[in-house]
Coordinates of C-alpha atoms and ligand atoms in Angstrom, one line a residue:
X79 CA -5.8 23.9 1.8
X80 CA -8.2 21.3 3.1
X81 CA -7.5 18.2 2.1
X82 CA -9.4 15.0 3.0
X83 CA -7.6 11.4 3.3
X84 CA -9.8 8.6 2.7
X85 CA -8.3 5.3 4.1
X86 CA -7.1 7.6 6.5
X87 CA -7.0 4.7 9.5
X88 CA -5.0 2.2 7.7
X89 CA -1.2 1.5 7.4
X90 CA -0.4 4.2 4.8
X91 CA -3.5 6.9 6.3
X92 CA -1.6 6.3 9.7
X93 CA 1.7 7.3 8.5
X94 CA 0.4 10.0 7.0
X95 CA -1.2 11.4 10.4
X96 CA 2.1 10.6 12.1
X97 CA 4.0 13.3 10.0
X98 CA 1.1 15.7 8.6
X99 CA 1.9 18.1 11.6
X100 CA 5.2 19.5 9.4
X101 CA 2.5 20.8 6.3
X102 CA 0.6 23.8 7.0
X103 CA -2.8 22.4 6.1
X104 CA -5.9 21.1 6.8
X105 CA -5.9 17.1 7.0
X106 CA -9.4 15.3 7.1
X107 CA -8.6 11.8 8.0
X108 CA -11.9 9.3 7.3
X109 CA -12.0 5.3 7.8
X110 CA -14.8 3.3 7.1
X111 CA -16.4 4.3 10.3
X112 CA -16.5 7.6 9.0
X113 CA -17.9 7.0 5.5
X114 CA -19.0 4.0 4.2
X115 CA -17.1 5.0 0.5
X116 CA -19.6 1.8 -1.2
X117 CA -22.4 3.6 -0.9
X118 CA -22.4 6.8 -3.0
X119 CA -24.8 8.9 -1.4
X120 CA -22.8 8.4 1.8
X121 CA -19.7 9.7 -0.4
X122 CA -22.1 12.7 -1.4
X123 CA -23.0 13.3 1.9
X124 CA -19.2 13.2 3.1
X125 CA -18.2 15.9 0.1
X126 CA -20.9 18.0 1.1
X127 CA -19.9 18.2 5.1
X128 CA -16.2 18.8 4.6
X129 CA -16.0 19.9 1.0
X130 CA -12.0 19.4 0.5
X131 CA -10.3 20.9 -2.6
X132 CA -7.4 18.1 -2.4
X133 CA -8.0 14.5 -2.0
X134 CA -5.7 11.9 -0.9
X135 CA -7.8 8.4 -1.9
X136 CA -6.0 5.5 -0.4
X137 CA -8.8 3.7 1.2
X138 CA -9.4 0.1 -0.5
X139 CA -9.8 -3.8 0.4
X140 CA -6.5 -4.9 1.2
X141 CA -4.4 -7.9 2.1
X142 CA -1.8 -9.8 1.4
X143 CA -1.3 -13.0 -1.2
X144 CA -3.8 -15.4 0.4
X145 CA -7.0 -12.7 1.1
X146 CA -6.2 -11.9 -2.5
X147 CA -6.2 -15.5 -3.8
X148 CA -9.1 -16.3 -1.6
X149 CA -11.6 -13.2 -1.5
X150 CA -11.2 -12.2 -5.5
X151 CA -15.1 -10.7 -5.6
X152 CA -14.0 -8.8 -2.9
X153 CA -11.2 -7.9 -4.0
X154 CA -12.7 -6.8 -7.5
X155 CA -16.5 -5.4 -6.3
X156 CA -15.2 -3.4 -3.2
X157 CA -12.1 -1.6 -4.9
X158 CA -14.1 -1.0 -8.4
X159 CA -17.2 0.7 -6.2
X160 CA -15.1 2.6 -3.7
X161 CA -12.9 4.0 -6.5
X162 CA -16.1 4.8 -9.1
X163 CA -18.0 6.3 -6.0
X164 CA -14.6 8.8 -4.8
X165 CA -13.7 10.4 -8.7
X166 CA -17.5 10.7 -9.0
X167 CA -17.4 12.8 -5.9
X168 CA -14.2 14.6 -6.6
X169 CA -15.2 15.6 -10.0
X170 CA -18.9 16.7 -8.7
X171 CA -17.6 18.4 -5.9
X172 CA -14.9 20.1 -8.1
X173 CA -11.6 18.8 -6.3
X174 CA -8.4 20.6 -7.7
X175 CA -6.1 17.9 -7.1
X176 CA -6.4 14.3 -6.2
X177 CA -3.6 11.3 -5.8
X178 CA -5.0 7.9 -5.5
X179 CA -2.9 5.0 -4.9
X180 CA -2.2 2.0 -7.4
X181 CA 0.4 -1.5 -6.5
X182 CA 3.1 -2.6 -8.1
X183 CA 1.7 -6.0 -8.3
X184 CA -1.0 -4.7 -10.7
X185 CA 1.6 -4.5 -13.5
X186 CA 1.9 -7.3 -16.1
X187 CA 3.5 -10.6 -14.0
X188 CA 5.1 -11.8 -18.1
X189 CA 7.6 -8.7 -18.3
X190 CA 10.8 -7.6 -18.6
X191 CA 12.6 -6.1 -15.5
X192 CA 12.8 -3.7 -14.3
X193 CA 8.9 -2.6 -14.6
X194 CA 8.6 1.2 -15.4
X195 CA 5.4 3.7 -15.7
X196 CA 4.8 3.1 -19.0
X197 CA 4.4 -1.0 -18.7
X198 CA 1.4 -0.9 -16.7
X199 CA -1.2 -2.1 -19.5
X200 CA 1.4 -4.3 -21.3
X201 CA -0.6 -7.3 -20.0
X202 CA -2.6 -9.9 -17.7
X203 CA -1.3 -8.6 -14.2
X204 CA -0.4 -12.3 -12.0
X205 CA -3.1 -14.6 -11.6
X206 CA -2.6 -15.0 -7.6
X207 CA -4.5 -10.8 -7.6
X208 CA -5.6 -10.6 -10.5
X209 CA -8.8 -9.3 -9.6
X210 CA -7.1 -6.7 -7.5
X211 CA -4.9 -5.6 -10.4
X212 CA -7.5 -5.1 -12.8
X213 CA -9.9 -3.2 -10.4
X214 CA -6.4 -0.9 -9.6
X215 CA -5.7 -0.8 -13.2
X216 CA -9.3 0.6 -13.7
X217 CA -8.4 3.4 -10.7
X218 CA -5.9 4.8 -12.9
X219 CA -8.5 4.5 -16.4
X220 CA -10.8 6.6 -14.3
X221 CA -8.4 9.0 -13.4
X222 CA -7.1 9.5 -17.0
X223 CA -10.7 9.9 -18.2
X224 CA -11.8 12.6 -15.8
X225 CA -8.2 14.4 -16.9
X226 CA -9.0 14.0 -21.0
X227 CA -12.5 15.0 -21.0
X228 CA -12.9 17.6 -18.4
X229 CA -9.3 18.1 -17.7
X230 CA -9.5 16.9 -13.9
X231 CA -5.7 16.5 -12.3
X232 CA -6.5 13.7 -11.2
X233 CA -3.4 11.1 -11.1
X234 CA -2.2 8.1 -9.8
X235 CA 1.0 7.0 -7.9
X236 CA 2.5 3.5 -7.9
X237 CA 4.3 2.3 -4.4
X238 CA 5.8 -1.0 -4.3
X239 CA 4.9 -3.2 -1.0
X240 CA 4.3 -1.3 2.0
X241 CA 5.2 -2.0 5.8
X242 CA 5.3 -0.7 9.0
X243 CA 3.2 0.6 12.1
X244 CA -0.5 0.5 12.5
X245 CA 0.0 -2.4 9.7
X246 CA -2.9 -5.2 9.8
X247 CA -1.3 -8.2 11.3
X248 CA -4.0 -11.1 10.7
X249 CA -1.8 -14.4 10.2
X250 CA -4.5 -15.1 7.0
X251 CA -5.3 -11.2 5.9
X252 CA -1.8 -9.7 6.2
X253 CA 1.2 -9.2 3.7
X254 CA 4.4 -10.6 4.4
X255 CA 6.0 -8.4 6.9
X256 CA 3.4 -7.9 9.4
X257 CA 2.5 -11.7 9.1
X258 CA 5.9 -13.0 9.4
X259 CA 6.5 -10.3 12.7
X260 CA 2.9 -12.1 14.1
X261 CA 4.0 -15.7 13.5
X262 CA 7.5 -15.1 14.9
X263 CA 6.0 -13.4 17.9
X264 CA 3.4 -16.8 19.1
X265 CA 6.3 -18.8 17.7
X266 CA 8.5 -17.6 20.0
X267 CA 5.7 -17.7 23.1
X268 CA 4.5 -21.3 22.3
X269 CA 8.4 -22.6 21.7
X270 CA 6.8 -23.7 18.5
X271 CA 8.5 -23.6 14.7
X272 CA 8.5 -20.2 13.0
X273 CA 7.0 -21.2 9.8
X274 CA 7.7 -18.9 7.2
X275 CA 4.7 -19.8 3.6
X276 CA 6.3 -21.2 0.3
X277 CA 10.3 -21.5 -0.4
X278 CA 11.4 -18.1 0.7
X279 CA 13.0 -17.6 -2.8
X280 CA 10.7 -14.5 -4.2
X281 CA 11.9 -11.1 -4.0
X282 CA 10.5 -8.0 -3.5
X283 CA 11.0 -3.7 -2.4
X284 CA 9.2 -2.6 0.6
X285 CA 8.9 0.5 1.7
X286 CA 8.4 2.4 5.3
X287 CA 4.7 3.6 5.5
X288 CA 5.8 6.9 6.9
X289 CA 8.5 7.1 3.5
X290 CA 5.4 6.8 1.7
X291 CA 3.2 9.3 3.5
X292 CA 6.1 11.7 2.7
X293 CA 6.1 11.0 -1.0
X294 CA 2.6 11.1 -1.1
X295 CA 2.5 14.5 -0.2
X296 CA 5.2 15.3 -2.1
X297 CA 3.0 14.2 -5.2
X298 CA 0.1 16.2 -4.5
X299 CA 2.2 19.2 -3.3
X300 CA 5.1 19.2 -5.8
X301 CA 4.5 16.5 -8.4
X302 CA 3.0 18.4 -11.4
X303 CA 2.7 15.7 -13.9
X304 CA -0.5 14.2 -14.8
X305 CA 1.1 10.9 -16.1
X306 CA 1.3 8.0 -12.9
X307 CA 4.3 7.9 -11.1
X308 CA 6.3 4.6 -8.7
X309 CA 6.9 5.5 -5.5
X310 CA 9.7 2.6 -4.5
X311 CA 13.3 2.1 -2.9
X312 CA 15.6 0.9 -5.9
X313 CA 15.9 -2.0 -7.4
X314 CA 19.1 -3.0 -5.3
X315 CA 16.9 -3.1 -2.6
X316 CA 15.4 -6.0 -3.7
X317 CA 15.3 -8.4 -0.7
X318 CA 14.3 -12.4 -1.0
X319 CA 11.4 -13.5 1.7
X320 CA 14.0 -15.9 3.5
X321 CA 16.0 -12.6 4.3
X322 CA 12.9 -11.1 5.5
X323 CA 12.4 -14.1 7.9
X324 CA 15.6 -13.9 9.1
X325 CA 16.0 -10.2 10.2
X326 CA 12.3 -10.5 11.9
X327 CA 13.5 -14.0 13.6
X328 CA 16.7 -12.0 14.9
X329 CA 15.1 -9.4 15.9
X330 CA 13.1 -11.8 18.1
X331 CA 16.3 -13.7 19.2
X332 CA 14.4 -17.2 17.6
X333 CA 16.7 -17.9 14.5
X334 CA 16.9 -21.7 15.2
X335 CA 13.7 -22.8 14.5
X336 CA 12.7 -21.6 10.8
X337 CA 10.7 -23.2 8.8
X338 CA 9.8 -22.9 4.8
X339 CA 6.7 -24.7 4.3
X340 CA 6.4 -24.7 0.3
X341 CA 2.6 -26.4 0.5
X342 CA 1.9 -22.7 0.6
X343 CA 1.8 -20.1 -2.7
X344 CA 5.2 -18.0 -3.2
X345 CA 2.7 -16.0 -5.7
X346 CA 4.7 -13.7 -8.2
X347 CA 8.5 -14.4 -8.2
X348 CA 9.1 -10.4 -8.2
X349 CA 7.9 -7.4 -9.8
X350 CA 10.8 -5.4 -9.5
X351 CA 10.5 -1.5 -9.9
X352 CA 12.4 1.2 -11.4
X353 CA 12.4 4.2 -9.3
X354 CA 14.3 6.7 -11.7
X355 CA 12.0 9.0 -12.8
X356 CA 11.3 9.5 -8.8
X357 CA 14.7 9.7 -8.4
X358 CA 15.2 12.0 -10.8
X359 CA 12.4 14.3 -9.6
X360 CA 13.2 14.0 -6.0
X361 CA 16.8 13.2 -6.1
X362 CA 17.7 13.7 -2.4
X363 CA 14.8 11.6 -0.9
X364 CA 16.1 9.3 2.1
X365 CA 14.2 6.2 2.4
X366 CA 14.3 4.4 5.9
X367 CA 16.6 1.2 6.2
X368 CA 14.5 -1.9 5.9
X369 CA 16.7 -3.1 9.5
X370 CA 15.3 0.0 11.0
X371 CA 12.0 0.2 9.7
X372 CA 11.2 -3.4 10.9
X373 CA 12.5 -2.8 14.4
X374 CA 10.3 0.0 15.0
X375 CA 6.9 -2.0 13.6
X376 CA 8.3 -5.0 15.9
X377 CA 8.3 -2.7 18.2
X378 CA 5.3 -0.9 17.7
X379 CA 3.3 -4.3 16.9
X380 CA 5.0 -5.7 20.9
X381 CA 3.4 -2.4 22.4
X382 CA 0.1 -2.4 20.6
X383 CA -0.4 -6.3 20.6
X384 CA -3.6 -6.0 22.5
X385 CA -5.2 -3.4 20.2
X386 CA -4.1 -3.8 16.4
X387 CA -5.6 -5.5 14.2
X388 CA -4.7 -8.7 13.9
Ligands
LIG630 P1 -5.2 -0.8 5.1 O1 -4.2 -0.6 6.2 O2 -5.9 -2.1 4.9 O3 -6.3 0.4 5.2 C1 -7.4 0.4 4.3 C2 -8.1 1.7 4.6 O4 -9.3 1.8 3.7 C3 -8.6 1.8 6.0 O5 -8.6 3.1 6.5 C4 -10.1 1.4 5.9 O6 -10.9 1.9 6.8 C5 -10.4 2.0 4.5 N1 -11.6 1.3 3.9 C6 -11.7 0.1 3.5 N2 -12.9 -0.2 3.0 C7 -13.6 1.0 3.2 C8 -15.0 1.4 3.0 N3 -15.9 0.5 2.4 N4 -15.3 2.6 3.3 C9 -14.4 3.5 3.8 N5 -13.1 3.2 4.0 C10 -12.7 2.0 3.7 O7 -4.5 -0.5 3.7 P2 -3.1 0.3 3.4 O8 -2.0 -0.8 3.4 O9 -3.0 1.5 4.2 O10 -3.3 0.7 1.8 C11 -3.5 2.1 1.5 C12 -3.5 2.1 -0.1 O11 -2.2 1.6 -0.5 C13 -4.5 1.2 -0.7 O12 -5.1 1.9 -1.8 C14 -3.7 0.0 -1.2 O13 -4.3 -0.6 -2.3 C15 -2.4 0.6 -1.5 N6 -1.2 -0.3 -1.4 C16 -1.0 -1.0 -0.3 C17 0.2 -1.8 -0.3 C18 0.6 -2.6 1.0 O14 1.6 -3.3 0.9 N7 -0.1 -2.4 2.1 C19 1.0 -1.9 -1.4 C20 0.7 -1.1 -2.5 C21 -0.4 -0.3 -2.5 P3 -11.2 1.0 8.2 O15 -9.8 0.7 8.7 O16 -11.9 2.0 9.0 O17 -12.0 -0.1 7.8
LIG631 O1 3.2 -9.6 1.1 P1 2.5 -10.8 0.4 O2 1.3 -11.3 1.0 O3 2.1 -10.2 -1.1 O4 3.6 -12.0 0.1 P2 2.7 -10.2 -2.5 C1 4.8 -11.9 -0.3 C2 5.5 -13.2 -0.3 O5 5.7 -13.6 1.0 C3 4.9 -14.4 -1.0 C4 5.5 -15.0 1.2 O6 5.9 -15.0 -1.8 C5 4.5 -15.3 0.1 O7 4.5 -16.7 -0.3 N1 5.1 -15.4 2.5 C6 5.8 -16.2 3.4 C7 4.0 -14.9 3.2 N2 5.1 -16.3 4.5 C8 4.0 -15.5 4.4 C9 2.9 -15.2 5.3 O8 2.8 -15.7 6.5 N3 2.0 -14.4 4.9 C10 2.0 -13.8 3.6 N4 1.0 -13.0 3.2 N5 3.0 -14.0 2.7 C11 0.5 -8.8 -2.8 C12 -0.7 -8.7 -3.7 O9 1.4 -9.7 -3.4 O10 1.2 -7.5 -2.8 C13 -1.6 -7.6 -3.1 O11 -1.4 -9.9 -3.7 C14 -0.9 -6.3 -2.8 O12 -2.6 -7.3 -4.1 C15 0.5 -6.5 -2.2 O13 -0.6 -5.6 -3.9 C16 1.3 -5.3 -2.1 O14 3.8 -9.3 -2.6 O15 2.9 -11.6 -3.0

């Protein structure tokens, strides 16, 4: 099977290169570099070199809470065109399977907990990405209209906040983990305070990028449904932002010296996932330990410092 990756340079395209060597396929990993996927005859032309019969679509504009309260057009024009341009394409070009990737934080912020599949529409996602959400929310339209009128399994899964190597670690760009590992890191070299945005108080489930790239597979492999599935630890997982602070600041030995500054946005509270119908499919799944999995992107951030993006 050939099967191309688009966003194939990012966190979640790394991880999948880091374990694709156990499948006995064909991966075709693109980045923008590669393909510019907003301009559709550039799509066309990539379809017609490598001509994949799977598709992995996980290339998009992505950040954390601040690019997403600060770059909305962005946010909404890039993510709408990248995602209309790719089905286009996989539907033109015939694709037998495709799995695109949604957020948890697209699902309605006024809910009850925790949020399952079937909640996705029930409302405005939170204001802080909206524009995100609804151009996500679109991704997963798409796909459904491609299955109902010409049958296209095309589907959609739903991971909750992602981490680990290869991350993006711009202090203004970045999501929590990977900023908080950045700031602790000059913190610690200037002897400055570790400041850690908002109260600390929100909650959220992360999972390891190369857990993901396994589970991604798994849904274009083994996952036969057409309906969208969340890919997430469970729920008693959950872990506040002041906890995250504190495992990266003992990691880096510089616990003293923390900080909440609450002039900043906590954004959404929490948007806690259920995982069951995962774990019902895939019952024996072993997610990586949040202790571990942060040690190894400290790690791997420490080694790379010069090169990642940041
Ligand atoms: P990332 O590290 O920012 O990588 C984004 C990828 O998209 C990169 O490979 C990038 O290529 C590519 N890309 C962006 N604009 C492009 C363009 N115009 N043309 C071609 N390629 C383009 O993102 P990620 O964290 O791996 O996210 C992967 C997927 O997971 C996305 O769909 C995202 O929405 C979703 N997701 C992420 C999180 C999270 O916490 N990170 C949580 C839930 C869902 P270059 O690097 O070459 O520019
Ligand atoms: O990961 P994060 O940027 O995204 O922020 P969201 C999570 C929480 O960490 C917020 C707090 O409560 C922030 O206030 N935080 C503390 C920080 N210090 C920092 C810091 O230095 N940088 C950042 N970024 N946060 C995103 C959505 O929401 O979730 C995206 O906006 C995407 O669209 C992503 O879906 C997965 O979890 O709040």
């Amino acid at each position: 099977m050939k099967i191309l990756v688009t966003g194939g340079s990012g966190l979640v395209g790394r991880g999948l290169q880091s374990i694709v060597n156990k499948y006995n396929h064909q991966f075709v990993f693109v980045g923008s570099k590669d393909c510019d996927l907003l301009i559709l005859n550039h799509v066309q032309q990539l379809f017609e070199k490598e001509k994949p019969k799977f598709v992995i679509h996980l290339a998009a504009c992505v950040g954390g809470l601040f690019k997403n309260m600060n770059y909305k057009v962005d946010m909404y024009e890039k993510n709408t065109l990248i995602n209309y341009n790719v089905l286009k394409c996989c539907h033109d070009y015939k694709v037998k399977k495709v799995v695109s990737c949604l957020s948890t934080c697209i699902f309605p912020d006024k809910t009850t907990y925790p949020i399952n599949e079937e909640m996705l529409h029930n409302g405005p996602p939170h204001s802080s990405n909206d524009a995100y959400a609804y151009a996500k929310r679109m991704l997963e339209v798409q796909s459904n209209a491609y299955q109902e009128q010409y049958g296209d399994n095309f589907i959609c899964v739903i991971p909750t906040n992602i981490y680990g190597e290869h991350d993006n670690y711009s202090l203004d760009d970045a999501h929590v983990i990977p900023a908080l590992i950045h700031k602790c890191f000059l913190a610690k070299q200037h002897k400055k305070p570790f400041i850690v945005c908002g109260t600390g108080n929100p909650l959220r489930q992360f999972i390891y990028s190369q857990d993901l790239a396994k589970l991604i597979i798994w849904s274009l492999l083994e996952y036969n449904e057409k309906k969208s599935i969340i890919l997430s630890v469970k729920e008693e997982d959950e872990i506040s932002i002041e906890d995250i602070a504190r495992m990266i600041a003992k990691e880096f030995d510089y616990e003293d010296n923390i900080i909440f500054d609450t002039s900043y946005s906590d954004g959404q509270f929490k948007k806690t996932a259920d995982n069951s119908k995962l774990m019902k499919l895939y019952p024996d799944f072993k997610f990586t330990d949040i202790n571990i999995g942060i040690k190894q992107s400290i790690r791997w951030f420490i080694h790379n410092y010069s090169s990642c993006r940041k």
